[in-house]
mmCIF file of C-alpha atoms in Angstrom:
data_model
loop_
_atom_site.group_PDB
_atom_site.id
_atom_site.type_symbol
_atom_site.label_atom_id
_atom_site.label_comp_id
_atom_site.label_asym_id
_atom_site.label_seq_id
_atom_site.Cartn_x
_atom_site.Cartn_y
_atom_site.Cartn_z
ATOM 1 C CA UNK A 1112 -68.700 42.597 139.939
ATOM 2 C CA UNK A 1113 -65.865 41.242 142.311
ATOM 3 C CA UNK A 1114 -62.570 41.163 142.720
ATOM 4 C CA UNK A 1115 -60.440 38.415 143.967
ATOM 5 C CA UNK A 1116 -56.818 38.029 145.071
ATOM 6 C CA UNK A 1117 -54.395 37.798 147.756
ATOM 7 C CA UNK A 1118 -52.372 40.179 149.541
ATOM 8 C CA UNK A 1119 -49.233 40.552 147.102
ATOM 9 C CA UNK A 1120 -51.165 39.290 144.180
ATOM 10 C CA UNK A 1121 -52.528 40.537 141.167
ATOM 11 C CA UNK A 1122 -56.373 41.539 141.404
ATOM 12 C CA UNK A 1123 -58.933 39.572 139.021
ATOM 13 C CA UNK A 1124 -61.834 41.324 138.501
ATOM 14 C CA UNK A 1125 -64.906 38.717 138.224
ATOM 15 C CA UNK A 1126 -68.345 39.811 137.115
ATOM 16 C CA UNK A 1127 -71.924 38.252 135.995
ATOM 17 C CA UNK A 1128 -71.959 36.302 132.384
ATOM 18 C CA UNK A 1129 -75.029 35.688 131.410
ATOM 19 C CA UNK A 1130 -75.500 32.766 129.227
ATOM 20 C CA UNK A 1131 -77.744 30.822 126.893
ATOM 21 C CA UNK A 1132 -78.154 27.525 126.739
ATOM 22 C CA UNK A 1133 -79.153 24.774 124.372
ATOM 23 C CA UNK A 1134 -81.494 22.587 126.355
ATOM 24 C CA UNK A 1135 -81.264 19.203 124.407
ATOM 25 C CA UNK A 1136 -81.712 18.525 120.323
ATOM 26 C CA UNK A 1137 -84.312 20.117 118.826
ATOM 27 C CA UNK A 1138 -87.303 18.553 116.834
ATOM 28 C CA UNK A 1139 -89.227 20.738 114.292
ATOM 29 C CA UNK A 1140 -88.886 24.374 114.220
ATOM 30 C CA UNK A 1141 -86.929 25.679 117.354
ATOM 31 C CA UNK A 1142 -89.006 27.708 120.125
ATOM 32 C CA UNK A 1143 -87.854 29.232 122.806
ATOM 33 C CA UNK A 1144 -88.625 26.435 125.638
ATOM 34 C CA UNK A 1145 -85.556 25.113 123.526
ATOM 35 C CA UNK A 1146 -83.081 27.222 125.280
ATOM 36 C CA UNK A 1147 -82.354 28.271 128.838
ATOM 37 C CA UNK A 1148 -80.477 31.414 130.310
ATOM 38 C CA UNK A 1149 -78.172 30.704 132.994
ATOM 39 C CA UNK A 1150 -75.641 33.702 134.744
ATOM 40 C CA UNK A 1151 -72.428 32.309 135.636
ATOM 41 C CA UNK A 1152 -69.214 34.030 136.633
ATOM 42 C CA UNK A 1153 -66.715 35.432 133.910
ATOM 43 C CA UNK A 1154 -62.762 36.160 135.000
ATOM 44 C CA UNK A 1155 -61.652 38.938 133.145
ATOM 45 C CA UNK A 1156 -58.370 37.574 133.117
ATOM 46 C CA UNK A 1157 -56.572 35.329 130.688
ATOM 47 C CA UNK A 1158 -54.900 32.374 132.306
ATOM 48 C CA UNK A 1159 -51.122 32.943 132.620
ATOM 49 C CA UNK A 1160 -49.279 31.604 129.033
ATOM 50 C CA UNK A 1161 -52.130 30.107 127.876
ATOM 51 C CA UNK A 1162 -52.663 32.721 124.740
ATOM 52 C CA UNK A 1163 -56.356 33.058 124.933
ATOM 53 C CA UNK A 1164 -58.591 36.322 124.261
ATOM 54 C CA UNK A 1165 -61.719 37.461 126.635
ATOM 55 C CA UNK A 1166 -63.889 39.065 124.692
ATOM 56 C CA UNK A 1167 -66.578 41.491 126.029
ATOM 57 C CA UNK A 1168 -69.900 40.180 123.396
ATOM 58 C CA UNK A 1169 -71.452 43.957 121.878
ATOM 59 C CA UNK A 1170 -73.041 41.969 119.140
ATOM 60 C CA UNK A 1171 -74.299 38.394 118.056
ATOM 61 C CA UNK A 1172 -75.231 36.925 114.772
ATOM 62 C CA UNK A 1173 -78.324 34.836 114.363
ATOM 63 C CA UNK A 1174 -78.058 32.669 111.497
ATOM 64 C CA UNK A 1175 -80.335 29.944 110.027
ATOM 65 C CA UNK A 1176 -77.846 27.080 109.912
ATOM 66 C CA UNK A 1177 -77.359 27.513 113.049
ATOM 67 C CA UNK A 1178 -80.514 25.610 113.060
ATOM 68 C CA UNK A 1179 -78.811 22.538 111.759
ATOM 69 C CA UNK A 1180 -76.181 22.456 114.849
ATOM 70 C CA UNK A 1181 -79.012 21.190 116.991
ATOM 71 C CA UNK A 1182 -79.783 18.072 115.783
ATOM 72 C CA UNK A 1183 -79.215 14.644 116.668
ATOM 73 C CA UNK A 1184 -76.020 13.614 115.163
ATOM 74 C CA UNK A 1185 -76.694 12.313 111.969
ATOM 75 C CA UNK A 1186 -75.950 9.192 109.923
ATOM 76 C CA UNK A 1187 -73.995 10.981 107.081
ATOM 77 C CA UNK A 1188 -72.389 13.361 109.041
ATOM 78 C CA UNK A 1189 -72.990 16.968 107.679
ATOM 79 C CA UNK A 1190 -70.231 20.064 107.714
ATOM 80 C CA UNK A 1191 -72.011 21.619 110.782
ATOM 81 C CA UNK A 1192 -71.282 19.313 114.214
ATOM 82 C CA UNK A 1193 -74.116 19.544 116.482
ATOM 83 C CA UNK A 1194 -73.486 21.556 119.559
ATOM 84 C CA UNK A 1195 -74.160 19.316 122.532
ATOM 85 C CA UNK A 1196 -77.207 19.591 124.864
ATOM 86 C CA UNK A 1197 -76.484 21.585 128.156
ATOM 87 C CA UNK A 1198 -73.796 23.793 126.667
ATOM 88 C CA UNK A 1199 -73.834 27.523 125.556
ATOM 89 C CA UNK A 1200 -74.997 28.132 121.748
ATOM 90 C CA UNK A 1201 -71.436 29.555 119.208
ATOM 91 C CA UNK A 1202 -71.709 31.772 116.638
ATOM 92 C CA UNK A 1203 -70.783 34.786 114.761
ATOM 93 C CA UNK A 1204 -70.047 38.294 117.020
ATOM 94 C CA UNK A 1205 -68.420 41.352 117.336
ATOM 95 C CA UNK A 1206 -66.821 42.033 120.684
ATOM 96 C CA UNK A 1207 -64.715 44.078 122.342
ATOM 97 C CA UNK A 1208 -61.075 42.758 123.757
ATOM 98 C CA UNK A 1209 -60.909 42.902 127.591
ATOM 99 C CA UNK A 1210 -58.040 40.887 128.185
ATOM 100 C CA UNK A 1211 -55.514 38.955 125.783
ATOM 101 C CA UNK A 1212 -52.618 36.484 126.055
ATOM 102 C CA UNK A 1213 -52.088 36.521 122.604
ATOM 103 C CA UNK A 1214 -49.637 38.622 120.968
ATOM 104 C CA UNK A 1215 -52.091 39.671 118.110
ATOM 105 C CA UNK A 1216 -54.767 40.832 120.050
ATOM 106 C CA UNK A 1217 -54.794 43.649 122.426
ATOM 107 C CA UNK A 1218 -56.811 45.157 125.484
ATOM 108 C CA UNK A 1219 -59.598 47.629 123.967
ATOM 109 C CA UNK A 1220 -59.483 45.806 120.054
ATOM 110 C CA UNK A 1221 -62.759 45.751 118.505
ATOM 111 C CA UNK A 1222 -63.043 41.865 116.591
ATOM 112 C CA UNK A 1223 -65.629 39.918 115.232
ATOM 113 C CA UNK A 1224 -65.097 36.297 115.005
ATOM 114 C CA UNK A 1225 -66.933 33.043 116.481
ATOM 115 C CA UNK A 1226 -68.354 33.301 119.609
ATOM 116 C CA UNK A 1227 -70.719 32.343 122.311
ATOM 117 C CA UNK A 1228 -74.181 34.016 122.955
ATOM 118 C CA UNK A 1229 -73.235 35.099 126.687
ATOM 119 C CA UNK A 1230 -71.985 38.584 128.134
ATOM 120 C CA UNK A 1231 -68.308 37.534 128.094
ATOM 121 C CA UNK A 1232 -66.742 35.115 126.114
ATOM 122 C CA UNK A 1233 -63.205 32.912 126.552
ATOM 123 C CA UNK A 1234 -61.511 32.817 123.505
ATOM 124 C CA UNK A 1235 -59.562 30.006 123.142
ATOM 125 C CA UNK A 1236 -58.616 29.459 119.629
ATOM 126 C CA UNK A 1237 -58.433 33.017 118.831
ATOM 127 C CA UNK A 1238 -57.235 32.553 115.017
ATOM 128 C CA UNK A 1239 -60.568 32.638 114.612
ATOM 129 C CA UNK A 1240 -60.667 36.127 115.391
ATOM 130 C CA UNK A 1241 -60.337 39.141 113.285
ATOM 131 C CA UNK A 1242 -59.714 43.006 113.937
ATOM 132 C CA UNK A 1243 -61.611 45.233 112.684
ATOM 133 C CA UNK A 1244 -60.594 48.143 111.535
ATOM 134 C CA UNK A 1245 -62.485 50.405 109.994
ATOM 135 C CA UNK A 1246 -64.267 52.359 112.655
ATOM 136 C CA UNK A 1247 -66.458 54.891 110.209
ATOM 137 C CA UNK A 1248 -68.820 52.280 110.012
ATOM 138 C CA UNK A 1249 -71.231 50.545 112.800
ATOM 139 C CA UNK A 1250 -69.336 47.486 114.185
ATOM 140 C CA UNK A 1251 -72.907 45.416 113.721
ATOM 141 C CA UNK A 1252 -72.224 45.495 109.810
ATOM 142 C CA UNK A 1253 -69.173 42.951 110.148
ATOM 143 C CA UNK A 1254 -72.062 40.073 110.983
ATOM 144 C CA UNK A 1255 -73.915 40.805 108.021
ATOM 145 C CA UNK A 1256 -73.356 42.754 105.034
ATOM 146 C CA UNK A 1257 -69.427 42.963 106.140
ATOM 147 C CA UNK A 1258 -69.429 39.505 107.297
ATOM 148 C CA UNK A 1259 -70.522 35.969 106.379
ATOM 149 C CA UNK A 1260 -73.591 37.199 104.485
ATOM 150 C CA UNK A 1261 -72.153 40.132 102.389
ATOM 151 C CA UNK A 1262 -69.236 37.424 101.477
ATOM 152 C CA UNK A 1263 -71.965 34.674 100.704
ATOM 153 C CA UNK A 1264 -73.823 36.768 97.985
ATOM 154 C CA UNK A 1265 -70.295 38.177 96.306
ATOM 155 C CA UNK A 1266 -69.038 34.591 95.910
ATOM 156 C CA UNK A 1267 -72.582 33.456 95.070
ATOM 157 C CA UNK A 1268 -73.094 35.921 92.341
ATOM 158 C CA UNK A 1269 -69.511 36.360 90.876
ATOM 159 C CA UNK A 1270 -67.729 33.466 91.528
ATOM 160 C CA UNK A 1271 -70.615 30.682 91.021
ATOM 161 C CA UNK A 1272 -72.799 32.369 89.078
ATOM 162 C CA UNK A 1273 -70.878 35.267 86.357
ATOM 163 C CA UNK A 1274 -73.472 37.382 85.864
ATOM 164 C CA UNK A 1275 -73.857 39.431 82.661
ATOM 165 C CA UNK A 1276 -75.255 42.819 81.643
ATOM 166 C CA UNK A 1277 -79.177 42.310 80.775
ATOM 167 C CA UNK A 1278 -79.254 38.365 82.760
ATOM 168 C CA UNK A 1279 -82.468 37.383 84.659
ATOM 169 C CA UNK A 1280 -81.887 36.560 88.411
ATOM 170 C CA UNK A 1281 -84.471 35.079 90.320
ATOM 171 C CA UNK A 1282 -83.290 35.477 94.528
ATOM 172 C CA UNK A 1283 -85.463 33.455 97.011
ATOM 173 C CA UNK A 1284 -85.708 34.009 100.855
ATOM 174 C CA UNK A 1285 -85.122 37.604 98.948
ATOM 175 C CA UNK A 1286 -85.422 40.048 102.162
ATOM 176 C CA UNK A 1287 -83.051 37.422 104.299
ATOM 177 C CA UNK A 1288 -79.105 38.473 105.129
ATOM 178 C CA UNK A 1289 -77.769 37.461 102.327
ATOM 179 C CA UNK A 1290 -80.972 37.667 99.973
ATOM 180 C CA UNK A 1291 -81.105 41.667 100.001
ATOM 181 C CA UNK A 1292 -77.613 42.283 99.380
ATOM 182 C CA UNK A 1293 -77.154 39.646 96.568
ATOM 183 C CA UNK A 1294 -80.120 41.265 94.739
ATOM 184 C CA UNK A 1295 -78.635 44.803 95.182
ATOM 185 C CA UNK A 1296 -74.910 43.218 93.656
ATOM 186 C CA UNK A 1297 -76.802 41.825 90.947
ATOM 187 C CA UNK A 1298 -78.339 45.083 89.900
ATOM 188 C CA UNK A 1299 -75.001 46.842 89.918
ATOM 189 C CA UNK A 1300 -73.771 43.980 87.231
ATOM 190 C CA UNK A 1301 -77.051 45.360 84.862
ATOM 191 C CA UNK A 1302 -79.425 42.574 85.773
ATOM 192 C CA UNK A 1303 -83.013 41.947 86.077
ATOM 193 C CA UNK A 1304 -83.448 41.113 88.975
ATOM 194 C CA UNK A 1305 -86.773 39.775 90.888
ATOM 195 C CA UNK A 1306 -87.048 38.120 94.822
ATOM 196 C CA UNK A 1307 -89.663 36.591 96.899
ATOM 197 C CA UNK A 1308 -90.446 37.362 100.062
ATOM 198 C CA UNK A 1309 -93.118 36.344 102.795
ATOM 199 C CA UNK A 1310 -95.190 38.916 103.322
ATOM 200 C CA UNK A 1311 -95.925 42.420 101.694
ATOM 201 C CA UNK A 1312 -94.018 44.301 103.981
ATOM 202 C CA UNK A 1313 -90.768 42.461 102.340
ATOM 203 C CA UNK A 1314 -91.828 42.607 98.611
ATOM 204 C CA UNK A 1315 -92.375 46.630 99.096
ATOM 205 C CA UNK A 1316 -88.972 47.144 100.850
ATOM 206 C CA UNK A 1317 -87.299 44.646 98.245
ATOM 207 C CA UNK A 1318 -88.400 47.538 95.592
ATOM 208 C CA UNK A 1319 -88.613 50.729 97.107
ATOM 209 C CA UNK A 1320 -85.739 50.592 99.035
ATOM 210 C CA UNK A 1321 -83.433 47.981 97.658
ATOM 211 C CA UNK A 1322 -83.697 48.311 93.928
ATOM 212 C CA UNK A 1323 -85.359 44.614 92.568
ATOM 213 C CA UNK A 1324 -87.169 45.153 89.644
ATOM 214 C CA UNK A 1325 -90.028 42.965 90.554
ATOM 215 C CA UNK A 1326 -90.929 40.985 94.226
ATOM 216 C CA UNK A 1327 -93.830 38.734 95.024
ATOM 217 C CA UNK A 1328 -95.357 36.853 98.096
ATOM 218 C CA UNK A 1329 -94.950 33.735 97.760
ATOM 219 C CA UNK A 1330 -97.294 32.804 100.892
ATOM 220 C CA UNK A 1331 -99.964 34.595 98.144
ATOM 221 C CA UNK A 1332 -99.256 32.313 95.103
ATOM 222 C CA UNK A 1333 -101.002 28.818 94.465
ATOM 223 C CA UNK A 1334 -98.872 27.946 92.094
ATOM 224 C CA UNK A 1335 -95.161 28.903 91.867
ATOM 225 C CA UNK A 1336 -94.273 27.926 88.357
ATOM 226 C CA UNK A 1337 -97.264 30.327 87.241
ATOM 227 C CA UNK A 1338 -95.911 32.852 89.445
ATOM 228 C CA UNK A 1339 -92.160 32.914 88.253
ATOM 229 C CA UNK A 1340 -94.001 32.396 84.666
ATOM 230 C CA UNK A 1341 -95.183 35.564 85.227
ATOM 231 C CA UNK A 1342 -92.293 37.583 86.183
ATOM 232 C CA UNK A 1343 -90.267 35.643 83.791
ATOM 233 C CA UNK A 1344 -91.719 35.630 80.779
ATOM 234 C CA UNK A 1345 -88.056 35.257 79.099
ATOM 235 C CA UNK A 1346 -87.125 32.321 81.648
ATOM 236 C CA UNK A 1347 -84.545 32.951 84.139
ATOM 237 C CA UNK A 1348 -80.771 32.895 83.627
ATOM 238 C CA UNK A 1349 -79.381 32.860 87.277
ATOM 239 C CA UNK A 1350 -80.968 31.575 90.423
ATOM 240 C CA UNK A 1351 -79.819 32.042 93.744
ATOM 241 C CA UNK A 1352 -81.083 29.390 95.926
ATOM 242 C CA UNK A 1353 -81.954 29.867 100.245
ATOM 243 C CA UNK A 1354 -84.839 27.871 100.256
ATOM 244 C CA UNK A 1355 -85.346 24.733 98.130
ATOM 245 C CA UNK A 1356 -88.404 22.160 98.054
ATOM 246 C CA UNK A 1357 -91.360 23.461 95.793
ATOM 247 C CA UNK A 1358 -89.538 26.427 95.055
ATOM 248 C CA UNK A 1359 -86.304 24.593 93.563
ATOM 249 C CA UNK A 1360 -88.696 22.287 91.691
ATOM 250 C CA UNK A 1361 -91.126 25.580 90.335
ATOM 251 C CA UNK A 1362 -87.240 27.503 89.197
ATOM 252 C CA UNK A 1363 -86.277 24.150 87.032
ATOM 253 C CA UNK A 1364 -89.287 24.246 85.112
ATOM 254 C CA UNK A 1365 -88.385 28.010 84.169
ATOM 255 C CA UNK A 1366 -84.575 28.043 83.749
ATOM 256 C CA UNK A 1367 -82.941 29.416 80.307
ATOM 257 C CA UNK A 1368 -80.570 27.062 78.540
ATOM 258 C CA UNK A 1369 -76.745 27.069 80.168
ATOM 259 C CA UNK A 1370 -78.247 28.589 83.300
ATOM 260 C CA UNK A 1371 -76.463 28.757 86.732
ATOM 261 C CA UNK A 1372 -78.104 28.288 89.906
ATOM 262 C CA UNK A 1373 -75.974 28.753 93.180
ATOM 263 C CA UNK A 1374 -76.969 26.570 95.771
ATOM 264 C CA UNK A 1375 -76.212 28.423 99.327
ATOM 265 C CA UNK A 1376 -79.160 26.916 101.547
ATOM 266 C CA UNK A 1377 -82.334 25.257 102.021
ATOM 267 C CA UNK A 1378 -84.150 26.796 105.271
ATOM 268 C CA UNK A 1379 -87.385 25.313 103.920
ATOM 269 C CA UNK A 1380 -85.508 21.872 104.775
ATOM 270 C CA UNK A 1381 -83.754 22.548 107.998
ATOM 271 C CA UNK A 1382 -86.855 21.759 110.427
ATOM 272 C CA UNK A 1383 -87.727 18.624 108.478
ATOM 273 C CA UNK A 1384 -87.035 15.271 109.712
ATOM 274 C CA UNK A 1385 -87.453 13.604 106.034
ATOM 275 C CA UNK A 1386 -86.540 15.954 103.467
ATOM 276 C CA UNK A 1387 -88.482 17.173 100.273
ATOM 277 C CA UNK A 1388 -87.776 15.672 97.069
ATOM 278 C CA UNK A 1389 -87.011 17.433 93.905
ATOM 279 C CA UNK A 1390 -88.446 16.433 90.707
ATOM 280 C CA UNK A 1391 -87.257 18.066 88.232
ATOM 281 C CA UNK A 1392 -83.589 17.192 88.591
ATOM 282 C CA UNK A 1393 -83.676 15.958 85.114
ATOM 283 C CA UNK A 1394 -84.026 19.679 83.323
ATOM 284 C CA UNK A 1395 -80.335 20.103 84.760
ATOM 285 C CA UNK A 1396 -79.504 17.821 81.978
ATOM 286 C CA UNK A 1397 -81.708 18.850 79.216
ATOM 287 C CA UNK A 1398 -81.629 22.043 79.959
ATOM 288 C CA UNK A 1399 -77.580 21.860 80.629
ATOM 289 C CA UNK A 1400 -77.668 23.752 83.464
ATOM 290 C CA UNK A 1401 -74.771 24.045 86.319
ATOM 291 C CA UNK A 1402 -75.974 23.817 89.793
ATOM 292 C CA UNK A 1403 -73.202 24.392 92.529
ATOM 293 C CA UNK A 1404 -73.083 24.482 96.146
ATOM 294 C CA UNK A 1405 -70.607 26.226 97.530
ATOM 295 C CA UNK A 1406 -69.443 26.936 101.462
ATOM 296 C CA UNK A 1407 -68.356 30.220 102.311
ATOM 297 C CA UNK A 1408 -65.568 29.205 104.000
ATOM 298 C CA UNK A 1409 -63.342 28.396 100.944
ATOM 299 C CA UNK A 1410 -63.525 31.159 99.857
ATOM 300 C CA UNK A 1411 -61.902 33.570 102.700
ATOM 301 C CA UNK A 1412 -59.221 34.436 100.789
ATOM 302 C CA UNK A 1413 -61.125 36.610 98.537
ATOM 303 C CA UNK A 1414 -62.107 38.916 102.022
ATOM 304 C CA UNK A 1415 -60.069 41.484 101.625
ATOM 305 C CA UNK A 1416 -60.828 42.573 98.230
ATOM 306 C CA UNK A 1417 -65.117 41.950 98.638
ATOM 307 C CA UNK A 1418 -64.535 44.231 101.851
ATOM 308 C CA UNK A 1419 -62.653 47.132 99.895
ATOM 309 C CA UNK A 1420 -65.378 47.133 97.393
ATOM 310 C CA UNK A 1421 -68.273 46.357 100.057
ATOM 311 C CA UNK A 1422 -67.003 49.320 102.379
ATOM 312 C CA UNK A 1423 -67.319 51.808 98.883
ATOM 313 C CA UNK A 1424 -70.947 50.646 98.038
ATOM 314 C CA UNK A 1425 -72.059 51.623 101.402
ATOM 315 C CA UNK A 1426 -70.162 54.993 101.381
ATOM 316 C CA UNK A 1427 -71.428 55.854 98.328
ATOM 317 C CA UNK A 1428 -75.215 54.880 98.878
ATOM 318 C CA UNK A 1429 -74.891 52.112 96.062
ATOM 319 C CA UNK A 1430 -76.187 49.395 98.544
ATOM 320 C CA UNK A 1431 -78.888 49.778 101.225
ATOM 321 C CA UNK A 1432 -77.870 47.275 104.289
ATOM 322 C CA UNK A 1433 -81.315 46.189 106.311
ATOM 323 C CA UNK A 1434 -80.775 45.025 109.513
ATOM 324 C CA UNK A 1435 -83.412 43.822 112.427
ATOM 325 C CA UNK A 1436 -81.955 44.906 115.444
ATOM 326 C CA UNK A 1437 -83.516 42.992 118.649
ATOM 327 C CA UNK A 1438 -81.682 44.065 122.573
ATOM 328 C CA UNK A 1439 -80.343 42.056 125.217
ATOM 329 C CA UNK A 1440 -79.236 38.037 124.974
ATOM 330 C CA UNK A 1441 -82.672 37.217 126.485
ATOM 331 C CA UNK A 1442 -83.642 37.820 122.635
ATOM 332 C CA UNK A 1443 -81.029 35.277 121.457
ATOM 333 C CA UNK A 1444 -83.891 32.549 121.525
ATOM 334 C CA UNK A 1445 -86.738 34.475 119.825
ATOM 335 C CA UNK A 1446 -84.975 35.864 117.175
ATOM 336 C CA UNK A 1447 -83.695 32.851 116.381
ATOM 337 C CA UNK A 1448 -87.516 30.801 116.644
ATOM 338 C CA UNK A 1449 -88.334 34.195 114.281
ATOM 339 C CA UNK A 1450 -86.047 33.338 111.305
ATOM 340 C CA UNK A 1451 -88.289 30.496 110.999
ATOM 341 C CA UNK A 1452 -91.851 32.138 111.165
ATOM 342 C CA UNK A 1453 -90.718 34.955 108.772
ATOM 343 C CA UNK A 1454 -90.572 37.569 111.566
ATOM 344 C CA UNK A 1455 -87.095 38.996 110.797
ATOM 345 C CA UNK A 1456 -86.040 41.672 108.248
ATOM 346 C CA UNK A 1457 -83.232 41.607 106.663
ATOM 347 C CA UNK A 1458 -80.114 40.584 108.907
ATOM 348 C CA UNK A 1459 -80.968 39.345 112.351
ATOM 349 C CA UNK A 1460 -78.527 40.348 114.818
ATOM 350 C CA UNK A 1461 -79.225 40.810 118.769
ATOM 351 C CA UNK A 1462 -77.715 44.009 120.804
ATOM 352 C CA UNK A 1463 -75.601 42.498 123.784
ATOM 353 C CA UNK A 1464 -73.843 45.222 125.580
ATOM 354 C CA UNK A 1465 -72.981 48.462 125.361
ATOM 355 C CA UNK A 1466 -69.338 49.490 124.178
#
């Protein structure tokens, strides 16, 4: 740390930022040789008028579509721009305020918002930020079951989907961010619910700790349609769907009549080159199911009421939040590479700084 300024003028304080780095576009699934840490300066000053926010990073989401942001731009351009080679990696984290220029934001507010995986962050289009504040609660739960994650299963479920009292859900990618807390929503609606996980460790925390009625491994079945067969005998009424390929193509063959399946992503398809096909579009029809895809991001508006009711289920034990906790933005690359061998638990999130 150093500070700079003239006689007469107002001192700048200017310390390390260390930073990480997308190397180039990435082929297959990412690795860690994919990224580079560089340590830069950061002023801890906002430029005079310019209405920017520095933000001191305390925590930082890692999220699979982040995935998708480093790839070659593509033909049909999809809702995620790629972030270009050489610069720092953006996404979801929760911060602390060390300097603002905008009248919204002050010195010492906790915010989560978009951000860069590096020690201090520049804030330039800070509408993007938010304040939080409710402070009974640890700040790390506004990147996952407070954030993007907790929102994406409430829309999934209730907006897409309408669950009803005695429905089947199926949840894939079941122990994932959003997986674990969907499943646990469902349940409170009176539904059977069943996930899948990778390994054993996942199925026995789906139902000892978070309430699914049934979990399997799906790295242990053969044969998926058997498998889902299995747990639903009755067929299955509601599918929430984080993984696609086989799986997608093993759910149509099992889907009730007037079904609902709630399309959110496909992280089975995000290191391919050439995607999987599906074959068994055609049940949609005879079946007359509704399959919707939805982004998050339309549905914002419906925040502040999923967070009053989010904030209760935690205070009153109704939903257990898992999160995978890894320190220091030298992680930022791993635990990213991990979402993609199955390492993680629950919601990733990497430990920055110290408030």
């Amino acid at each position: 740390m150093e500070s700079v300024g003239g006689e007469g003028e107002e001192v700048v304080v200017v310390v390390r930022n260390k930073q990480v780095i997308l190397k180039d576009y990435v082929s297959g699934i990412p690795k860690e040789t994919d990224f580079e840490i560089k340590t830069g300066e950061a002023r801890l000053k906002v430029e005079e008028g310019s209405g920017g926010v520095i933000v001191k990073n305390l925590y930082l989401s890692v999220d699979p579509y982040m995935r998708l942001r480093m790839r070659k731009p593509q033909p049909n351009p999809s809702y995620f721009s790629p972030f270009p080679p050489g610069s720092v990696v953006m996404g979801n984290g929760v911060g602390r305020v060390v300097d603002s220029g905008h009248p919204n934001y002050k010195k010492g507010d906790l915010v989560r918002g978009i951000t860069g995986w590096e020690e201090y962050s520049v804030i330039t289009a800070p509408e993007s930020l938010h304040k939080i504040q409710t402070t009974d609660i640890p700040p790390s739960f506004y990147l996952g079951i407070l954030g993007t994650p907790g929102l994406t299963a409430y829309v999934g479920l209730h907006e897409i989907c309408s669950p009803k009292e005695g429905e089947y859900v199926f949840i894939s990618a079941a122990s994932g961010a959003v997986g674990h807390i969907i499943g646990q929503l469902a349940k409170l609606k009176g539904c059977y619910v069943v996930g899948s996980a990778g390994s054993d460790e996942k199925v026995d925390l789906l139902k000892s700790k978070c309430g699914f009625d049934e979990a399997f491994n799906y790295n242990k079945e053969q044969d998926l349609d058997a498998a889902l067969k299995r747990y639903f005998p009755q067929g299955i009424d509601i599918y929430f769907e984080n993984v696609g390929g086989k799986m997608l193509d093993a759910v149509l063959l099992n889907m009730r009549p007037h079904g609902r399946i709630a399309v959110c992503g496909m992280i089975s398809q995000y290191n391919m080159d050439k995607p999987e096909g599906v074959k068994n579009l055609m049940l949609l029809v005879y079946k007359r199911l509704r399959m919707e895809g939805f982004m998050v991001s339309a549905y914002y508006d419906l925040y502040p009421k999923f967070l009053d009711e989010a904030i209760s289920y935690i205070r009153e034990g109704k939903i257990v939040y898992v999160e995978d906790t890894v320190e220091g933005l030298e992680s930022c690359p791993g635990a990213l590479a991990g979402l993609f061998e199955g390492r993680n638990v629950g919601k990733q999130v990497v430990r920055v700084g110290q408030d």
